Tab-separated table of N, CA and C in Angstrom:
chain	number	residue	atom	x	y	z
A	1	MET	N	0.837	-1.140	0.002
A	1	MET	CA	-0.101	-0.095	-0.063
A	1	MET	C	0.958	1.210	0.030
A	2	ALA	N	0.688	2.266	-0.857
A	2	ALA	CA	1.421	3.306	-1.077
A	2	ALA	C	1.095	4.376	-0.064
A	3	LYS	N	2.106	5.197	0.307
A	3	LYS	CA	1.968	6.204	1.359
A	3	LYS	C	1.396	7.334	0.603
A	4	ASN	N	0.556	8.145	1.314
A	4	ASN	CA	0.069	9.453	0.565
A	4	ASN	C	1.202	10.360	0.628
A	5	LYS	N	0.969	11.228	-0.539
A	5	LYS	CA	2.098	12.179	-0.766
A	5	LYS	C	1.964	13.317	0.266
A	6	LYS	N	3.146	13.723	0.779
A	6	LYS	CA	3.116	14.788	1.710
A	6	LYS	C	3.257	16.120	1.103
A	7	TYR	N	3.987	16.192	0.043
A	7	TYR	CA	4.115	17.517	-0.776
A	7	TYR	C	3.670	17.285	-2.170
A	8	THR	N	3.007	18.234	-2.862
A	8	THR	CA	2.624	18.228	-4.140
A	8	THR	C	3.394	19.347	-4.857
A	9	ILE	N	3.827	19.097	-6.102
A	9	ILE	CA	4.693	20.157	-6.794
A	9	ILE	C	3.843	20.643	-7.942
A	10	ARG	N	3.634	21.949	-7.926
A	10	ARG	CA	3.012	22.617	-8.967
A	10	ARG	C	3.909	23.786	-9.344
A	11	LEU	N	4.614	23.653	-10.457
A	11	LEU	CA	5.657	24.510	-10.814
A	11	LEU	C	4.950	25.731	-11.670
A	12	THR	N	5.256	27.026	-11.418
A	12	THR	CA	4.859	28.111	-12.105
A	12	THR	C	5.627	28.106	-13.477
A	13	ASP	N	5.015	28.880	-14.486
A	13	ASP	CA	5.777	29.118	-15.799
A	13	ASP	C	7.230	29.617	-15.562
A	14	ALA	N	7.385	30.569	-14.541
A	14	ALA	CA	8.675	31.156	-14.375
A	14	ALA	C	9.742	30.004	-13.786
A	15	GLU	N	9.314	29.318	-12.876
A	15	GLU	CA	9.925	28.168	-12.304
A	15	GLU	C	10.375	27.157	-13.407
A	16	ARG	N	9.336	26.862	-14.115
A	16	ARG	CA	9.759	25.889	-15.208
A	16	ARG	C	10.730	26.414	-16.182
A	17	LEU	N	10.664	27.716	-16.367
A	17	LEU	CA	11.614	28.357	-17.321
A	17	LEU	C	12.945	28.276	-16.784
A	18	ILE	N	13.179	28.648	-15.447
A	18	ILE	CA	14.439	28.573	-14.677
A	18	ILE	C	14.884	27.104	-14.869
A	19	LEU	N	14.131	26.166	-14.586
A	19	LEU	CA	14.637	24.676	-14.671
A	19	LEU	C	15.012	24.429	-16.058
A	20	ASP	N	14.308	24.730	-17.080
A	20	ASP	CA	14.711	24.476	-18.509
A	20	ASP	C	16.000	25.049	-18.826
A	21	GLN	N	16.190	26.449	-18.425
A	21	GLN	CA	17.363	27.132	-18.679
A	21	GLN	C	18.464	26.367	-18.064
A	22	THR	N	18.371	26.078	-16.799
A	22	THR	CA	19.499	25.325	-15.984
A	22	THR	C	19.898	24.025	-16.706
A	23	ILE	N	18.749	23.275	-17.076
A	23	ILE	CA	19.072	22.065	-17.798
A	23	ILE	C	19.794	22.163	-18.992
A	24	GLN	N	19.517	23.239	-19.774
A	24	GLN	CA	20.076	23.429	-21.194
A	24	GLN	C	21.455	24.058	-21.070
A	25	ASN	N	21.785	24.540	-19.883
A	25	ASN	CA	23.192	25.301	-19.821
A	25	ASN	C	24.245	24.173	-19.820
A	26	LYS	N	25.212	24.351	-20.649
A	26	LYS	CA	26.237	23.335	-20.762
A	26	LYS	C	27.106	23.269	-19.575
A	27	LYS	N	27.222	24.441	-18.796
A	27	LYS	CA	28.090	24.495	-17.549
A	27	LYS	C	27.386	23.991	-16.326
A	28	THR	N	26.143	23.470	-16.453
A	28	THR	CA	25.575	22.967	-15.228
A	28	THR	C	26.152	21.646	-14.719
A	29	CYS	N	26.430	21.504	-13.471
A	29	CYS	CA	26.998	20.323	-12.950
A	29	CYS	C	25.944	19.167	-12.894
A	30	LYS	N	26.471	17.954	-12.856
A	30	LYS	CA	25.417	16.746	-12.860
A	30	LYS	C	24.515	16.878	-11.822
A	31	THR	N	24.871	17.274	-10.533
A	31	THR	CA	24.063	17.269	-9.338
A	31	THR	C	22.854	18.098	-9.629
A	32	VAL	N	23.102	19.339	-10.021
A	32	VAL	CA	22.008	20.376	-10.231
A	32	VAL	C	21.245	19.893	-11.337
A	33	LEU	N	21.850	19.308	-12.523
A	33	LEU	CA	21.154	18.921	-13.662
A	33	LEU	C	20.109	17.813	-13.240
A	34	LYS	N	20.517	16.856	-12.468
A	34	LYS	CA	19.612	15.793	-12.012
A	34	LYS	C	18.438	16.382	-11.092
A	35	ARG	N	18.672	17.346	-10.232
A	35	ARG	CA	17.810	17.935	-9.479
A	35	ARG	C	16.708	18.664	-10.148
A	36	CYS	N	17.147	19.430	-11.215
A	36	CYS	CA	16.278	20.055	-12.159
A	36	CYS	C	15.324	19.170	-12.863
A	37	GLN	N	15.968	18.086	-13.334
A	37	GLN	CA	15.221	17.059	-14.104
A	37	GLN	C	14.107	16.328	-13.270
A	38	ILE	N	14.570	15.880	-12.161
A	38	ILE	CA	13.727	15.321	-11.047
A	38	ILE	C	12.535	16.170	-10.822
A	39	LEU	N	12.779	17.467	-10.488
A	39	LEU	CA	11.696	18.400	-10.112
A	39	LEU	C	10.842	18.673	-11.304
A	40	ARG	N	11.420	18.749	-12.470
A	40	ARG	CA	10.411	18.969	-13.616
A	40	ARG	C	9.539	17.647	-13.845
A	41	ASP	N	10.035	16.456	-13.638
A	41	ASP	CA	9.208	15.483	-13.878
A	41	ASP	C	8.324	15.212	-12.750
A	42	LEU	N	8.426	15.666	-11.613
A	42	LEU	CA	7.519	15.625	-10.476
A	42	LEU	C	6.369	16.490	-10.550
A	43	ASP	N	6.383	17.546	-11.482
A	43	ASP	CA	5.390	18.499	-11.571
A	43	ASP	C	4.128	17.929	-11.657
A	44	GLU	N	3.013	18.347	-10.996
A	44	GLU	CA	1.658	17.815	-11.118
A	44	GLU	C	1.004	18.143	-12.430
A	45	VAL	N	1.180	19.286	-12.823
A	45	VAL	CA	0.683	19.864	-14.138
A	45	VAL	C	1.174	19.325	-15.350
A	46	ARG	N	2.596	19.470	-15.634
A	46	ARG	CA	3.122	19.061	-16.832
A	46	ARG	C	4.219	18.141	-16.686
A	47	GLY	N	4.195	17.328	-15.555
A	47	GLY	CA	5.379	16.366	-15.274
A	47	GLY	C	5.003	15.084	-15.967
A	48	SER	N	5.990	14.129	-15.776
A	48	SER	CA	5.764	12.829	-16.422
A	48	SER	C	4.793	11.871	-15.739
A	49	GLY	N	4.401	12.180	-14.393
A	49	GLY	CA	3.384	11.416	-13.801
A	49	GLY	C	3.924	10.185	-13.246
A	50	GLN	N	5.344	10.049	-13.166
A	50	GLN	CA	5.988	8.809	-12.549
A	50	GLN	C	6.082	8.821	-11.068
A	51	THR	N	6.171	7.742	-10.520
A	51	THR	CA	6.303	7.764	-9.016
A	51	THR	C	7.721	8.101	-8.570
A	52	HIS	N	7.960	8.405	-7.411
A	52	HIS	CA	9.334	8.728	-6.808
A	52	HIS	C	10.317	7.519	-7.033
A	53	ALA	N	9.809	6.360	-6.820
A	53	ALA	CA	10.747	5.277	-7.079
A	53	ALA	C	11.176	5.097	-8.613
A	54	ARG	N	10.234	5.284	-9.437
A	54	ARG	CA	10.481	5.168	-10.833
A	54	ARG	C	11.442	6.304	-11.424
A	55	ILE	N	11.174	7.560	-10.793
A	55	ILE	CA	11.982	8.710	-11.086
A	55	ILE	C	13.465	8.504	-10.702
A	56	ALA	N	13.511	7.972	-9.527
A	56	ALA	CA	14.835	7.541	-8.854
A	56	ALA	C	15.608	6.585	-9.838
A	57	HIS	N	14.768	5.582	-10.324
A	57	HIS	CA	15.471	4.620	-11.201
A	57	HIS	C	15.918	5.340	-12.545
A	58	ILE	N	15.075	6.101	-13.064
A	58	ILE	CA	15.326	6.691	-14.333
A	58	ILE	C	16.633	7.582	-14.395
A	59	TYR	N	16.707	8.362	-13.120
A	59	TYR	CA	17.913	9.234	-13.112
A	59	TYR	C	18.970	8.680	-12.246
A	60	ALA	N	18.999	7.490	-11.995
A	60	ALA	CA	20.056	6.719	-11.360
A	60	ALA	C	20.537	7.323	-10.028
A	61	VAL	N	19.574	7.693	-9.084
A	61	VAL	CA	19.690	8.233	-7.779
A	61	VAL	C	18.841	7.385	-6.817
A	62	CYS	N	19.137	7.562	-5.606
A	62	CYS	CA	18.214	6.753	-4.647
A	62	CYS	C	17.074	7.493	-4.363
A	63	PRO	N	16.093	6.731	-3.876
A	63	PRO	CA	14.795	7.282	-3.654
A	63	PRO	C	14.817	8.621	-2.546
A	64	ALA	N	15.777	8.487	-1.676
A	64	ALA	CA	15.830	9.521	-0.859
A	64	ALA	C	16.330	10.838	-1.478
A	65	THR	N	17.009	10.775	-2.525
A	65	THR	CA	17.463	11.948	-3.237
A	65	THR	C	16.216	12.566	-3.837
A	66	VAL	N	15.210	11.922	-4.423
A	66	VAL	CA	13.997	12.412	-4.936
A	66	VAL	C	13.289	13.126	-3.844
A	67	THR	N	13.128	12.546	-2.565
A	67	THR	CA	12.413	13.068	-1.482
A	67	THR	C	13.256	14.289	-1.096
A	68	ASN	N	14.425	14.371	-0.916
A	68	ASN	CA	15.212	15.514	-0.552
A	68	ASN	C	15.061	16.641	-1.507
A	69	VAL	N	14.988	16.373	-2.835
A	69	VAL	CA	14.760	17.428	-3.770
A	69	VAL	C	13.375	18.038	-3.571
A	70	VAL	N	12.338	17.250	-3.494
A	70	VAL	CA	10.978	17.776	-3.230
A	70	VAL	C	10.869	18.633	-1.807
A	71	LYS	N	11.599	17.979	-0.876
A	71	LYS	CA	11.492	18.772	0.438
A	71	LYS	C	12.307	20.212	0.332
A	72	ALA	N	13.434	20.155	-0.421
A	72	ALA	CA	14.182	21.409	-0.505
A	72	ALA	C	13.417	22.405	-1.344
A	73	TYR	N	12.674	21.890	-2.391
A	73	TYR	CA	11.861	22.804	-3.207
A	73	TYR	C	10.730	23.479	-2.365
A	74	VAL	N	10.100	22.643	-1.742
A	74	VAL	CA	8.932	23.027	-0.875
A	74	VAL	C	9.396	24.079	0.181
A	75	THR	N	10.399	23.748	0.926
A	75	THR	CA	10.914	24.627	2.016
A	75	THR	C	11.704	25.686	1.663
A	76	LYS	N	12.603	25.644	0.588
A	76	LYS	CA	13.540	26.723	0.446
A	76	LYS	C	13.281	27.349	-0.994
A	77	GLY	N	12.525	26.716	-1.841
A	77	GLY	CA	12.338	27.418	-3.259
A	77	GLY	C	13.278	26.805	-4.340
A	78	ILE	N	12.935	27.488	-5.489
A	78	ILE	CA	13.551	26.945	-6.666
A	78	ILE	C	15.100	27.263	-6.725
A	79	ASP	N	15.539	28.266	-6.089
A	79	ASP	CA	16.892	28.604	-5.906
A	79	ASP	C	17.756	27.544	-5.334
A	80	GLU	N	17.248	26.800	-4.337
A	80	GLU	CA	17.931	25.825	-3.723
A	80	GLU	C	18.125	24.572	-4.577
A	81	ILE	N	17.246	24.460	-5.575
A	81	ILE	CA	17.449	23.297	-6.686
A	81	ILE	C	18.284	23.715	-7.785
A	82	SER	N	18.192	24.954	-8.202
A	82	SER	CA	18.887	25.319	-9.494
A	82	SER	C	20.264	25.860	-9.242
A	83	ARG	N	20.753	25.890	-8.026
A	83	ARG	CA	22.176	26.238	-7.762
A	83	ARG	C	22.899	25.200	-6.907
A	84	TYR	N	24.194	25.204	-7.034
A	84	TYR	CA	25.038	24.061	-6.294
A	84	TYR	C	25.675	24.872	-5.121
A	85	HIS	N	25.222	24.443	-3.870
A	85	HIS	CA	25.782	25.167	-2.673
A	85	HIS	C	26.787	24.289	-2.107
A	86	ILE	N	28.097	24.728	-2.060
A	86	ILE	CA	29.147	24.045	-1.596
A	86	ILE	C	29.320	24.275	-0.177
A	87	ASN	N	29.523	23.375	0.641
A	87	ASN	CA	29.796	23.626	2.089
A	87	ASN	C	31.289	24.148	2.262
A	88	PRO	N	31.510	25.221	2.979
A	88	PRO	CA	32.794	25.841	2.876
A	88	PRO	C	33.733	24.887	3.613
A	89	ASN	N	33.432	23.902	4.337
A	89	ASN	CA	34.291	22.964	5.091
A	89	ASN	C	34.467	21.725	4.338
A	90	SER	N	33.876	21.661	3.090
A	90	SER	CA	34.130	20.490	2.280
A	90	SER	C	35.432	20.488	1.547
A	91	GLY	N	35.907	19.333	1.181
A	91	GLY	CA	37.280	19.274	0.391
A	91	GLY	C	37.106	19.813	-0.873
A	92	ALA	N	36.057	19.970	-1.490
A	92	ALA	CA	35.962	20.483	-2.903
A	92	ALA	C	36.079	22.059	-2.805
A	93	SER	N	35.780	22.586	-1.748
A	93	SER	CA	35.663	24.003	-1.636
A	93	SER	C	37.039	24.681	-1.092
A	94	ILE	N	37.915	23.864	-0.622
A	94	ILE	CA	39.067	24.308	0.034
A	94	ILE	C	39.862	24.923	-1.183
A	95	ARG	N	40.261	26.193	-0.998
A	95	ARG	CA	40.916	26.796	-2.044
A	95	ARG	C	42.506	26.338	-2.035
A	96	LYS	N	42.846	26.035	-3.263
A	96	LYS	CA	44.283	25.684	-3.472
A	96	LYS	C	45.081	26.913	-3.552
A	97	SER	N	46.372	26.829	-3.081
A	97	SER	CA	47.153	27.942	-2.941
A	97	SER	C	47.936	28.203	-4.232
A	98	ASP	N	48.236	29.573	-4.376
A	98	ASP	CA	49.005	29.932	-5.592
A	98	ASP	C	50.307	30.500	-5.107
A	99	SER	N	51.211	30.947	-5.843
A	99	SER	CA	52.648	31.371	-5.463
A	99	SER	C	52.454	32.498	-4.483
A	100	ARG	N	51.528	33.497	-4.828
A	100	ARG	CA	51.515	34.626	-3.873
A	100	ARG	C	51.009	34.162	-2.362
A	101	THR	N	50.117	33.368	-2.513
A	101	THR	CA	49.569	32.848	-1.150
A	101	THR	C	50.579	32.094	-0.419
A	102	GLU	N	51.340	31.317	-1.121
A	102	GLU	CA	52.481	30.507	-0.527
A	102	GLU	C	53.506	31.435	0.086
A	103	ALA	N	53.861	32.429	-0.653
A	103	ALA	CA	54.806	33.465	-0.318
A	103	ALA	C	54.260	34.167	1.147
A	104	GLU	N	53.083	34.502	1.145
A	104	GLU	CA	52.407	35.146	2.340
A	104	GLU	C	52.365	34.249	3.570
A	105	ILE	N	52.122	32.951	3.182
A	105	ILE	CA	52.013	32.061	4.349
A	105	ILE	C	53.442	31.821	5.019
A	106	ILE	N	54.442	31.784	4.086
A	106	ILE	CA	55.937	31.565	4.537
A	106	ILE	C	56.281	32.927	5.292
A	107	ARG	N	55.893	34.044	4.697
A	107	ARG	CA	56.286	35.311	5.470
A	107	ARG	C	55.630	35.390	6.804
A	108	ILE	N	54.338	35.018	6.966
A	108	ILE	CA	53.701	34.890	8.205
A	108	ILE	C	54.398	34.028	9.117
A	109	ALA	N	54.716	32.799	8.764
A	109	ALA	CA	55.357	31.795	9.644
A	109	ALA	C	56.753	32.306	10.072
A	110	GLY	N	57.378	33.157	9.317
A	110	GLY	CA	58.686	33.670	9.724
A	110	GLY	C	58.508	34.807	10.739
A	111	LEU	N	57.345	35.319	10.914
A	111	LEU	CA	57.243	36.440	11.979
A	111	LEU	C	57.223	35.804	13.352
A	112	PRO	N	57.391	36.629	14.399
A	112	PRO	CA	57.319	36.188	15.750
A	112	PRO	C	55.974	35.700	16.015
A	113	ALA	N	55.735	34.738	16.952
A	113	ALA	CA	54.478	34.149	17.300
A	113	ALA	C	53.662	35.197	17.939
A	114	PRO	N	52.314	35.212	17.816
A	114	PRO	CA	51.494	36.188	18.476
A	114	PRO	C	51.750	36.211	20.030
A	115	ASN	N	51.247	37.277	20.648
A	115	ASN	CA	51.361	37.339	22.162
A	115	ASN	C	50.634	36.299	22.834
A	116	GLY	N	51.277	35.655	23.795
A	116	GLY	CA	50.599	34.523	24.597
A	116	GLY	C	50.910	33.275	24.037
A	117	HIS	N	51.680	33.125	23.010
A	117	HIS	CA	52.004	31.860	22.196
A	117	HIS	C	53.507	31.749	22.009
A	118	SER	N	54.010	30.639	22.398
A	118	SER	CA	55.557	30.473	22.108
A	118	SER	C	55.901	30.167	20.772
A	119	ARG	N	54.997	29.631	19.992
A	119	ARG	CA	55.248	29.345	18.621
A	119	ARG	C	53.962	29.298	17.768
A	120	TRP	N	54.173	29.309	16.399
A	120	TRP	CA	53.080	29.244	15.519
A	120	TRP	C	52.435	27.800	15.392
A	121	THR	N	51.209	27.752	15.461
A	121	THR	CA	50.508	26.484	15.229
A	121	THR	C	49.792	26.763	13.839
A	122	LEU	N	49.320	25.487	13.236
A	122	LEU	CA	48.641	25.589	11.959
A	122	LEU	C	47.328	26.334	12.113
A	123	ARG	N	46.658	26.182	13.236
A	123	ARG	CA	45.454	26.935	13.445
A	123	ARG	C	45.586	28.483	13.622
A	124	LEU	N	46.770	28.836	14.211
A	124	LEU	CA	47.121	30.353	14.281
A	124	LEU	C	47.560	30.819	12.955
A	125	LEU	N	48.228	30.062	12.179
A	125	LEU	CA	48.651	30.625	10.875
A	125	LEU	C	47.375	30.593	10.061
A	126	GLU	N	46.420	29.708	10.217
A	126	GLU	CA	45.148	29.702	9.377
A	126	GLU	C	44.440	31.078	9.782
A	127	GLU	N	44.257	31.356	10.869
A	127	GLU	CA	43.643	32.558	11.347
A	127	GLU	C	44.163	33.847	10.949
A	128	GLN	N	45.515	33.809	10.934
A	128	GLN	CA	46.269	34.963	10.608
A	128	GLN	C	46.303	35.265	9.133
A	129	ALA	N	46.376	34.132	8.287
A	129	ALA	CA	46.213	34.186	6.934
A	129	ALA	C	44.896	34.728	6.448
A	130	HIS	N	43.935	34.208	7.061
A	130	HIS	CA	42.559	34.621	6.859
A	130	HIS	C	42.314	36.134	7.033
A	131	LYS	N	43.007	36.611	8.083
A	131	LYS	CA	42.892	38.122	8.363
A	131	LYS	C	43.589	38.907	7.383
A	132	GLU	N	44.897	38.410	7.109
A	132	GLU	CA	45.701	39.229	6.158
A	132	GLU	C	45.392	39.083	4.643
A	133	LEU	N	45.120	37.792	4.305
A	133	LEU	CA	44.814	37.592	2.752
A	133	LEU	C	43.368	37.690	2.532
A	134	ASP	N	42.510	37.817	3.455
A	134	ASP	CA	41.041	37.639	3.296
A	134	ASP	C	40.481	36.749	2.308
A	135	ILE	N	41.129	35.514	2.353
A	135	ILE	CA	40.565	34.347	1.679
A	135	ILE	C	40.688	33.136	2.592
A	136	PRO	N	39.818	32.189	2.545
A	136	PRO	CA	39.936	31.059	3.431
A	136	PRO	C	41.027	30.122	2.945
A	137	ILE	N	41.869	29.730	3.842
A	137	ILE	CA	42.991	28.707	3.458
A	137	ILE	C	42.814	27.794	4.671
A	138	SER	N	42.758	26.401	4.233
A	138	SER	CA	42.700	25.311	5.205
A	138	SER	C	44.042	25.191	5.834
A	139	LYS	N	43.906	24.461	7.048
A	139	LYS	CA	45.076	24.126	7.893
A	139	LYS	C	45.969	23.066	7.062
A	140	ASP	N	45.341	22.235	6.398
A	140	ASP	CA	45.954	21.328	5.481
A	140	ASP	C	46.760	21.927	4.278
A	141	THR	N	46.161	22.962	3.675
A	141	THR	CA	46.884	23.694	2.669
A	141	THR	C	48.069	24.427	3.329
A	142	ILE	N	47.963	24.908	4.476
A	142	ILE	CA	49.136	25.614	5.067
A	142	ILE	C	50.210	24.578	5.343
A	143	ARG	N	49.819	23.331	5.926
A	143	ARG	CA	50.671	22.210	6.242
A	143	ARG	C	51.403	21.813	5.019
A	144	ARG	N	50.796	21.764	3.873
A	144	ARG	CA	51.430	21.411	2.646
A	144	ARG	C	52.450	22.427	2.180
A	145	ILE	N	52.124	23.617	2.249
A	145	ILE	CA	53.084	24.717	1.878
A	145	ILE	C	54.185	24.674	2.632
A	146	LEU	N	54.052	24.521	4.098
A	146	LEU	CA	55.270	24.578	4.992
A	146	LEU	C	56.060	23.240	4.753
A	147	LYS	N	55.412	22.152	4.419
A	147	LYS	CA	56.230	20.916	4.263
A	147	LYS	C	57.045	21.019	2.983
A	148	LYS	N	56.358	21.626	1.870
A	148	LYS	CA	57.094	21.801	0.676
A	148	LYS	C	58.320	22.593	0.766
A	149	GLN	N	58.223	23.579	1.684
A	149	GLN	CA	59.447	24.614	1.921
A	149	GLN	C	60.355	24.049	3.158
A	150	ASN	N	60.033	22.947	3.535
A	150	ASN	CA	60.833	22.378	4.752
A	150	ASN	C	60.845	23.303	6.052
A	151	ILE	N	59.724	23.873	6.256
A	151	ILE	CA	59.489	24.746	7.315
A	151	ILE	C	58.860	23.949	8.484
A	152	ASP	N	59.560	23.885	9.671
A	152	ASP	CA	59.156	23.116	10.761
A	152	ASP	C	58.665	24.169	11.945
A	153	LEU	N	57.360	24.002	12.234
A	153	LEU	CA	56.774	24.909	13.255
A	153	LEU	C	57.058	24.422	14.676
A	154	THR	N	57.605	23.261	14.834
A	154	THR	CA	57.968	22.779	16.289
A	154	THR	C	59.249	23.580	16.739
A	155	LYS	N	60.068	24.085	15.843
A	155	LYS	CA	61.239	24.689	16.326
A	155	LYS	C	60.934	25.983	16.706
A	156	THR	N	61.436	26.471	17.883
A	156	THR	CA	61.143	27.981	18.255
A	156	THR	C	62.381	28.797	17.656
A	157	SER	N	61.883	29.948	17.353
A	157	SER	CA	62.799	30.898	16.658
A	157	SER	C	63.754	31.549	17.602
């Protein structure tokens, strides 16, 4: 026996246009593309009329993904579906360093440690680099930069 639907999807013409443009855009990532296709197929008015399980099978996603797409659309709107939001703490969003960034990190590591600290730590360097460079740099990136330059933080200056 099937469960009753908790949410119904009725897309407006403007929302359908946004989804179609996102699907046709060549630069759209696969995640957003599938979300848009799933939502378009779930539309009560002009959708395919497929069940959640069938749509999950068609787009090769798990049924929970279909449910999550519906829930995100109902609670947060079309923008949540048509854009890819990267968690700033995820590995994909951590900015890789360039030569200017590396030089600044090395310069900061060469300075005397902040008041109240006997030496620099990766966390302190991360905070100081974020203040001075105004871009997020992860501790692992700082560690790689220092390792590449053979700079050891455990030695006191």
